[in-house]
Amino acid sequence: MVENRAAGASLDRGFWTVTAVLALLSVAGIVYWSTAPLDTIMPVVAAQPGEQVDELLRFMAASGTALFIFVAGYLLYFSIAFRAKASDGPDAIGVQIHDNHVLEFWWTLIPTLFVVLLSYLSIRIWYQIQIAQPANGLVVESIGHQWYFTFRYPQVNGEVTGEMHLPVNQPVVLNVTSSDVIHSFWVPAFRLKADMVPGLINTIRFTPTKVGRYPIVCTEFCGTDHGLMSGEIPTVDGKPNNGAEFLVVDTPANFQKWYHGWQTKNANVSNALPTTSGTVALTGGDAAAGKALFAQKCSACHALGPFSQRIVGPGLKGVLHDPTHPNLVDGQPATPADVASILQKGFTGSLGTMPNATANGLSDKDIANLVAYLNSLK
Ligand code: CUA
């Protein structure tokens, strides 16, 4: 015989005592996570929005701890309080609570509200990292290789190797990709991580807030020497680890010194095409025809926004007029002839491949029209 009582009727003194004990334990857990010194498990935060990431971690750890205490505590209590008694028949089953609408209402509402709150807190940070466009952001690129990182800066030819430098308190837009396999760019002190995927540009935004030297770590297994792509391991068998990379946050003055140093050092470096003088006659290019062609042939990979707005290749608005636009992939400042040359010959560089005119099905006239169109975007 099955006895079907309302769930409330079976909640005796024992249940409420256990609930009180679990509540006390949960409060202790919440207090612990609200005040725990996180820098015993993570380096001190050195960039925004790192502090908000830590707050989210505290919130998730506190609520997760309380949830775990209640679930595990009730599981233990119920399995003891409602265990089968020696006097029960072989076909005895427990109290049935099916169709208890009050219970169903609350166990739907509470988790839903919790997930909505968690989403809100996460999306707030996600927006800053992924979507917000900081004013005067410094656009920098990092490229993963087996097994080291390289960096590209506006107005610096070629690639910067070794340490990556950034000025303190300036917003940074960092575009990352890979030249070979999947790597991942992680700076623990910044609480930020982005996968470096060949053929794809991932972007993160942050503002370094503390001058210092912070390890960059690859967190995607990328081959035999994956472990060496870590500033955490500055030496191997007593010798300097040449793959080890650090991110150095400088004062603005020191950053300028370092930056101009690389401008000078790389002044003669060029990823140049065999010849950069265009062989396409550009006179008579028709911007309107170029616009239609751009929508058809180019817009899958290039946005018409600022340089930092990447799809596969960079945004092309103002490419021929914006003095802050970095040099072209071939290391040259953008001129109509040079843009035409890239359109004609294509380019394979550290960031990926731009197909040539044959692959794109572009005639010389098409190239002239496209250049006229790009030239009209200011
Ligand atoms: Cu690069 Cu792991």
Short mmCIF file of C-alpha atoms and ligand atoms in Angstrom, two decimals:
data_model
loop_
_atom_site.label_atom_id
_atom_site.label_comp_id
_atom_site.label_asym_id
_atom_site.label_seq_id
_atom_site.Cartn_x
_atom_site.Cartn_y
_atom_site.Cartn_z
CA MET A 1 0.00 0.00 0.00
CA VAL A 2 1.34 3.39 -0.99
CA GLU A 3 0.66 6.25 1.36
CA ASN A 4 0.69 9.60 -0.42
CA ARG A 5 1.16 12.47 1.99
CA ALA A 6 1.78 16.11 1.20
CA ALA A 7 5.53 16.75 1.31
CA GLY A 8 5.14 19.36 4.06
CA ALA A 9 3.66 16.87 6.44
CA SER A 10 6.88 14.84 6.59
CA LEU A 11 9.17 17.78 7.40
CA ASP A 12 9.78 17.10 11.08
CA ARG A 13 12.12 18.63 13.66
CA GLY A 14 15.11 16.70 12.32
CA PHE A 15 14.67 18.26 8.90
CA TRP A 16 14.58 21.81 10.25
CA THR A 17 17.60 21.19 12.48
CA VAL A 18 19.59 19.89 9.50
CA THR A 19 18.41 22.89 7.44
CA ALA A 20 19.65 25.28 10.13
CA VAL A 21 23.05 23.54 10.27
CA LEU A 22 23.40 23.62 6.45
CA ALA A 23 22.42 27.31 6.41
CA LEU A 24 25.10 28.09 9.00
CA LEU A 25 27.73 26.16 7.02
CA SER A 26 26.67 27.98 3.83
CA VAL A 27 26.95 31.38 5.49
CA ALA A 28 30.46 30.42 6.64
CA GLY A 29 31.30 29.43 3.04
CA ILE A 30 29.89 32.67 1.66
CA VAL A 31 31.81 34.76 4.21
CA TYR A 32 34.99 32.83 3.35
CA TRP A 33 34.71 33.43 -0.41
CA SER A 34 33.72 37.08 0.05
CA THR A 35 36.91 37.80 1.95
CA ALA A 36 39.37 35.07 0.83
CA PRO A 37 42.75 36.47 -0.27
CA LEU A 38 42.65 35.40 -3.94
CA ASP A 39 46.28 36.38 -4.45
CA THR A 40 47.30 33.17 -2.68
CA ILE A 41 46.02 31.25 -5.73
CA MET A 42 46.35 33.93 -8.44
CA PRO A 43 48.78 36.83 -9.02
CA VAL A 44 47.63 40.30 -7.96
CA VAL A 45 45.31 41.84 -10.59
CA ALA A 46 47.20 44.17 -12.95
CA ALA A 47 44.54 45.14 -15.52
CA GLN A 48 40.91 46.13 -15.80
CA PRO A 49 38.43 44.41 -15.91
CA GLY A 50 40.46 41.88 -13.85
CA GLU A 51 38.94 43.01 -10.56
CA GLN A 52 35.43 42.39 -11.86
CA VAL A 53 36.55 38.95 -13.03
CA ASP A 54 37.70 38.26 -9.47
CA GLU A 55 34.38 39.48 -8.09
CA LEU A 56 32.56 37.13 -10.44
CA LEU A 57 34.82 34.30 -9.26
CA ARG A 58 33.97 35.13 -5.64
CA PHE A 59 30.25 35.19 -6.44
CA MET A 60 30.38 31.86 -8.28
CA ALA A 61 32.53 30.20 -5.61
CA ALA A 62 30.27 31.48 -2.79
CA SER A 63 27.02 30.45 -4.46
CA GLY A 64 28.54 27.15 -5.63
CA THR A 65 29.72 26.37 -2.10
CA ALA A 66 26.27 27.07 -0.61
CA LEU A 67 24.60 25.00 -3.32
CA PHE A 68 26.99 22.10 -2.75
CA ILE A 69 26.48 22.19 1.03
CA PHE A 70 22.68 22.07 0.70
CA VAL A 71 22.58 19.40 -2.03
CA ALA A 72 25.15 17.12 -0.40
CA GLY A 73 23.78 17.78 3.11
CA TYR A 74 20.17 16.92 2.22
CA LEU A 75 21.32 13.90 0.22
CA LEU A 76 23.08 12.54 3.29
CA TYR A 77 20.27 13.44 5.69
CA PHE A 78 17.48 12.01 3.53
CA SER A 79 19.34 8.80 2.81
CA ILE A 80 19.63 8.24 6.56
CA ALA A 81 16.24 9.60 7.72
CA PHE A 82 14.22 7.87 5.02
CA ARG A 83 16.20 4.65 4.70
CA ALA A 84 14.25 1.39 4.41
CA LYS A 85 13.29 -0.03 7.80
CA ALA A 86 13.57 -3.69 8.68
CA SER A 87 9.77 -3.80 9.05
CA ASP A 88 9.15 -2.48 5.47
CA GLY A 89 7.79 -4.94 2.94
CA PRO A 90 9.93 -5.87 -0.09
CA ASP A 91 7.83 -3.64 -2.40
CA ALA A 92 7.73 -0.54 -0.15
CA ILE A 93 8.43 2.79 -1.88
CA GLY A 94 8.99 6.21 -0.38
CA VAL A 95 6.70 9.19 -0.08
CA GLN A 96 5.51 10.29 -3.52
CA ILE A 97 5.68 14.01 -4.29
CA HIS A 98 4.66 13.95 -7.95
CA ASP A 99 2.35 16.82 -8.96
CA ASN A 100 3.30 18.93 -5.97
CA HIS A 101 2.84 22.30 -7.67
CA VAL A 102 4.23 24.38 -4.81
CA LEU A 103 7.53 22.47 -4.87
CA GLU A 104 7.70 22.54 -8.67
CA PHE A 105 7.09 26.29 -8.70
CA TRP A 106 9.96 27.02 -6.34
CA TRP A 107 12.48 24.60 -7.81
CA THR A 108 11.85 26.18 -11.20
CA LEU A 109 11.83 29.81 -10.07
CA ILE A 110 14.91 29.81 -7.82
CA PRO A 111 17.38 28.21 -10.29
CA THR A 112 16.00 30.40 -13.11
CA LEU A 113 16.56 33.60 -11.13
CA PHE A 114 20.04 32.40 -10.18
CA VAL A 115 21.02 31.66 -13.80
CA VAL A 116 19.63 35.04 -14.95
CA LEU A 117 21.67 36.84 -12.28
CA LEU A 118 24.80 34.87 -13.22
CA SER A 119 24.26 35.72 -16.91
CA TYR A 120 23.85 39.40 -16.10
CA LEU A 121 27.09 39.51 -14.06
CA SER A 122 29.02 37.60 -16.76
CA ILE A 123 27.68 39.56 -19.75
CA ARG A 124 28.66 42.85 -18.07
CA ILE A 125 32.32 41.75 -18.12
CA TRP A 126 32.01 40.02 -21.51
CA TYR A 127 30.77 43.30 -22.99
CA GLN A 128 33.86 45.19 -21.81
CA ILE A 129 36.23 42.53 -23.09
CA GLN A 130 34.53 41.70 -26.38
CA ILE A 131 32.34 44.55 -27.55
CA ALA A 132 33.06 47.97 -25.99
CA GLN A 133 35.20 50.17 -28.28
CA PRO A 134 37.57 52.13 -26.04
CA ALA A 135 38.45 55.64 -27.14
CA ASN A 136 42.14 55.97 -28.14
CA GLY A 137 42.72 52.23 -27.74
CA LEU A 138 46.18 51.00 -28.72
CA VAL A 139 45.70 48.25 -31.30
CA VAL A 140 48.28 45.48 -30.91
CA GLU A 141 48.49 42.02 -32.44
CA SER A 142 49.96 38.84 -31.07
CA ILE A 143 50.65 35.80 -33.22
CA GLY A 144 51.20 32.32 -31.81
CA HIS A 145 53.92 30.13 -33.32
CA GLN A 146 55.34 26.74 -32.41
CA TRP A 147 56.64 27.64 -29.82
CA TYR A 148 56.77 31.35 -29.13
CA PHE A 149 54.69 34.50 -29.44
CA THR A 150 55.37 37.48 -31.70
CA PHE A 151 53.74 40.91 -31.65
CA ARG A 152 52.84 43.61 -34.17
CA TYR A 153 52.49 47.29 -33.34
CA PRO A 154 51.10 50.17 -35.41
CA GLN A 155 53.87 51.99 -37.29
CA VAL A 156 56.45 49.30 -36.51
CA ASN A 157 57.69 47.27 -39.45
CA GLY A 158 57.68 43.51 -39.20
CA GLU A 159 57.25 41.70 -35.92
CA VAL A 160 58.35 42.43 -32.37
CA THR A 161 59.84 39.43 -30.59
CA GLY A 162 60.71 38.65 -26.97
CA GLU A 163 58.88 40.84 -24.49
CA MET A 164 55.61 42.55 -25.26
CA HIS A 165 55.35 46.07 -23.84
CA LEU A 166 52.25 48.15 -23.10
CA PRO A 167 51.87 51.58 -21.51
CA VAL A 168 50.11 51.69 -18.12
CA ASN A 169 46.53 53.04 -17.97
CA GLN A 170 46.00 53.07 -21.74
CA PRO A 171 43.15 50.94 -23.13
CA VAL A 172 44.44 48.14 -25.36
CA VAL A 173 42.69 46.29 -28.18
CA LEU A 174 44.59 43.04 -28.62
CA ASN A 175 44.00 40.95 -31.74
CA VAL A 176 45.38 37.43 -31.55
CA THR A 177 45.80 34.72 -34.15
CA SER A 178 48.16 31.89 -35.00
CA SER A 179 50.50 31.01 -37.84
CA ASP A 180 50.32 27.24 -37.40
CA VAL A 181 48.24 25.36 -34.80
CA ILE A 182 45.86 26.51 -32.06
CA HIS A 183 47.58 28.29 -29.19
CA SER A 184 46.05 30.37 -26.43
CA PHE A 185 47.17 33.72 -25.07
CA TRP A 186 46.82 34.00 -21.30
CA VAL A 187 48.13 36.61 -18.88
CA PRO A 188 47.13 35.33 -15.42
CA ALA A 189 47.67 38.74 -13.79
CA PHE A 190 45.20 40.26 -16.30
CA ARG A 191 42.60 37.46 -15.83
CA LEU A 192 42.21 37.36 -19.62
CA LYS A 193 42.62 34.57 -22.10
CA ALA A 194 42.01 34.30 -25.86
CA ASP A 195 42.46 31.35 -28.19
CA MET A 196 44.92 31.89 -31.06
CA VAL A 197 43.36 30.11 -34.01
CA PRO A 198 44.91 30.03 -37.50
CA GLY A 199 42.74 31.99 -39.95
CA LEU A 200 40.70 33.61 -37.19
CA ILE A 201 41.29 36.84 -35.26
CA ASN A 202 40.11 36.90 -31.65
CA THR A 203 40.01 40.22 -29.89
CA ILE A 204 40.19 41.14 -26.20
CA ARG A 205 40.13 44.58 -24.66
CA PHE A 206 41.68 45.63 -21.37
CA THR A 207 43.58 48.39 -19.63
CA PRO A 208 46.82 47.57 -17.79
CA THR A 209 46.72 49.27 -14.41
CA LYS A 210 50.02 48.31 -12.71
CA VAL A 211 53.56 48.77 -13.94
CA GLY A 212 55.34 45.41 -13.83
CA ARG A 213 56.46 42.27 -15.65
CA TYR A 214 53.87 39.52 -16.12
CA PRO A 215 54.24 36.04 -17.65
CA ILE A 216 52.34 35.21 -20.84
CA VAL A 217 51.28 31.56 -20.91
CA CYS A 218 50.03 29.39 -23.80
CA THR A 219 47.13 27.33 -22.48
CA GLU A 220 46.36 25.18 -25.49
CA PHE A 221 48.44 22.04 -26.03
CA CYS A 222 50.29 22.90 -29.25
CA GLY A 223 53.01 20.29 -29.65
CA THR A 224 56.14 19.01 -27.98
CA ASP A 225 57.38 22.35 -26.66
CA HIS A 226 53.99 23.72 -25.58
CA GLY A 227 55.30 23.83 -22.00
CA LEU A 228 58.01 26.29 -23.02
CA MET A 229 55.50 28.91 -24.19
CA SER A 230 55.30 30.24 -20.69
CA GLY A 231 56.93 33.13 -18.93
CA GLU A 232 56.32 31.00 -15.82
CA ILE A 233 59.30 28.91 -16.93
CA PRO A 234 62.06 31.48 -17.52
CA THR A 235 64.86 28.90 -17.47
CA VAL A 236 65.16 25.31 -18.63
CA ASP A 237 67.98 23.18 -17.21
CA GLY A 238 69.65 26.36 -15.97
CA LYS A 239 69.62 28.01 -19.43
CA PRO A 240 67.31 30.87 -20.43
CA ASN A 241 64.10 29.58 -21.99
CA ASN A 242 64.08 31.30 -25.37
CA GLY A 243 60.38 30.63 -25.78
CA ALA A 244 59.54 32.37 -22.49
CA GLU A 245 57.68 35.60 -23.00
CA PHE A 246 56.64 38.34 -20.67
CA LEU A 247 54.25 41.23 -20.92
CA VAL A 248 55.88 44.34 -19.51
CA VAL A 249 53.65 47.22 -18.44
CA ASP A 250 55.68 50.43 -18.64
CA THR A 251 55.24 54.04 -17.66
CA PRO A 252 54.24 56.01 -20.79
CA ALA A 253 57.76 57.45 -21.08
CA ASN A 254 59.45 54.05 -20.85
CA PHE A 255 56.95 52.60 -23.30
CA GLN A 256 57.73 55.33 -25.84
CA LYS A 257 61.44 54.60 -25.46
CA TRP A 258 60.90 50.86 -26.05
CA TYR A 259 58.49 51.51 -28.93
CA HIS A 260 60.79 53.94 -30.74
CA GLY A 261 63.60 51.44 -30.19
CA TRP A 262 61.67 48.84 -32.19
CA GLN A 263 60.70 51.40 -34.84
CA THR A 264 64.39 52.12 -35.36
CA LYS A 265 65.48 48.49 -35.08
CA ASN A 266 62.88 47.36 -37.63
CA ALA A 267 63.18 50.44 -39.87
CA ASN A 268 64.70 48.38 -42.66
CA VAL A 269 62.72 45.23 -41.97
CA SER A 270 60.12 44.55 -44.59
CA ASN A 271 57.79 41.70 -45.30
CA ALA A 272 57.73 43.27 -48.72
CA LEU A 273 56.39 41.70 -51.84
CA PRO A 274 58.95 41.12 -54.58
CA THR A 275 58.08 44.54 -55.98
CA THR A 276 55.64 46.93 -54.42
CA SER A 277 55.24 49.29 -57.35
CA GLY A 278 51.83 48.63 -58.86
CA THR A 279 51.75 47.43 -62.42
CA VAL A 280 48.04 48.19 -62.70
CA ALA A 281 47.00 51.47 -64.31
CA LEU A 282 44.90 53.18 -61.66
CA THR A 283 43.66 56.20 -63.59
CA GLY A 284 39.97 56.14 -64.41
CA GLY A 285 39.03 53.86 -61.51
CA ASP A 286 35.33 54.07 -60.76
CA ALA A 287 34.50 54.24 -57.03
CA ALA A 288 30.83 53.27 -57.53
CA ALA A 289 31.78 50.14 -59.46
CA GLY A 290 34.43 49.43 -56.81
CA LYS A 291 31.80 49.68 -54.08
CA ALA A 292 29.63 47.01 -55.72
CA LEU A 293 32.68 44.83 -56.26
CA PHE A 294 33.79 45.25 -52.64
CA ALA A 295 30.41 44.02 -51.39
CA GLN A 296 30.72 41.01 -53.70
CA LYS A 297 34.37 40.02 -53.35
CA CYS A 298 35.88 41.61 -50.23
CA SER A 299 33.25 42.07 -47.56
CA ALA A 300 33.41 38.45 -46.37
CA CYS A 301 36.90 39.16 -44.97
CA HIS A 302 37.11 42.96 -44.59
CA ALA A 303 34.82 45.31 -42.67
CA LEU A 304 34.35 48.93 -43.71
CA GLY A 305 35.07 50.01 -40.14
CA PRO A 306 38.33 51.14 -38.51
CA PHE A 307 41.46 49.01 -38.71
CA SER A 308 40.75 47.25 -35.43
CA GLN A 309 37.39 45.99 -36.68
CA ARG A 310 38.54 42.68 -38.09
CA ILE A 311 36.72 39.90 -39.81
CA VAL A 312 39.56 37.89 -41.32
CA GLY A 313 41.56 40.86 -42.55
CA PRO A 314 41.58 44.31 -40.94
CA GLY A 315 38.90 46.97 -41.31
CA LEU A 316 39.67 49.12 -44.36
CA LYS A 317 37.95 52.41 -43.65
CA GLY A 318 40.46 55.18 -44.16
CA VAL A 319 43.19 52.75 -45.16
CA LEU A 320 44.56 55.35 -47.57
CA HIS A 321 43.92 58.40 -45.40
CA ASP A 322 44.21 57.46 -41.73
CA PRO A 323 47.66 58.29 -40.34
CA THR A 324 47.09 55.91 -37.42
CA HIS A 325 46.37 52.99 -39.72
CA PRO A 326 49.24 50.53 -39.38
CA ASN A 327 51.47 49.75 -42.30
CA LEU A 328 50.10 47.27 -44.77
CA VAL A 329 50.82 43.58 -44.41
CA ASP A 330 53.87 44.06 -46.62
CA GLY A 331 55.30 46.56 -44.11
CA GLN A 332 54.69 49.56 -46.40
CA PRO A 333 52.63 52.66 -45.66
CA ALA A 334 49.41 52.47 -47.65
CA THR A 335 49.53 54.09 -51.11
CA PRO A 336 47.11 53.42 -53.97
CA ALA A 337 49.89 51.65 -55.93
CA ASP A 338 50.78 49.48 -52.97
CA VAL A 339 47.16 48.54 -52.23
CA ALA A 340 46.77 47.69 -55.92
CA SER A 341 49.87 45.53 -55.74
CA ILE A 342 48.44 43.53 -52.82
CA LEU A 343 45.13 43.16 -54.64
CA GLN A 344 47.00 41.90 -57.68
CA LYS A 345 49.52 39.57 -56.11
CA GLY A 346 47.81 38.59 -52.90
CA PHE A 347 49.81 38.16 -49.75
CA THR A 348 50.64 35.45 -47.28
CA GLY A 349 51.90 36.78 -44.00
CA SER A 350 51.87 35.92 -40.36
CA LEU A 351 48.18 36.82 -40.12
CA GLY A 352 46.91 34.67 -42.93
CA THR A 353 46.41 34.72 -46.68
CA MET A 354 44.86 37.31 -48.96
CA PRO A 355 44.15 35.59 -52.29
CA ASN A 356 45.61 37.15 -55.45
CA ALA A 357 43.66 38.70 -58.32
CA THR A 358 43.45 35.42 -60.25
CA ALA A 359 41.97 33.56 -57.29
CA ASN A 360 39.60 36.46 -56.59
CA GLY A 361 38.62 36.78 -60.26
CA LEU A 362 39.68 40.46 -60.48
CA SER A 363 40.66 42.16 -63.74
CA ASP A 364 43.05 45.13 -63.81
CA LYS A 365 40.00 47.36 -64.29
CA ASP A 366 38.38 45.79 -61.18
CA ILE A 367 41.52 46.54 -59.16
CA ALA A 368 41.50 50.17 -60.32
CA ASN A 369 37.82 50.44 -59.33
CA LEU A 370 38.45 48.90 -55.90
CA VAL A 371 41.38 51.24 -55.22
CA ALA A 372 39.24 54.21 -56.27
CA TYR A 373 36.54 53.05 -53.86
CA LEU A 374 38.97 52.50 -50.93
CA ASN A 375 40.46 55.91 -51.68
CA SER A 376 37.01 57.46 -51.35
CA LEU A 377 36.57 56.12 -47.79
CA LYS A 378 37.83 58.72 -45.36
CU1 CUA B 1 51.37 27.29 -27.90
CU2 CUA B 1 50.64 25.66 -26.36
#
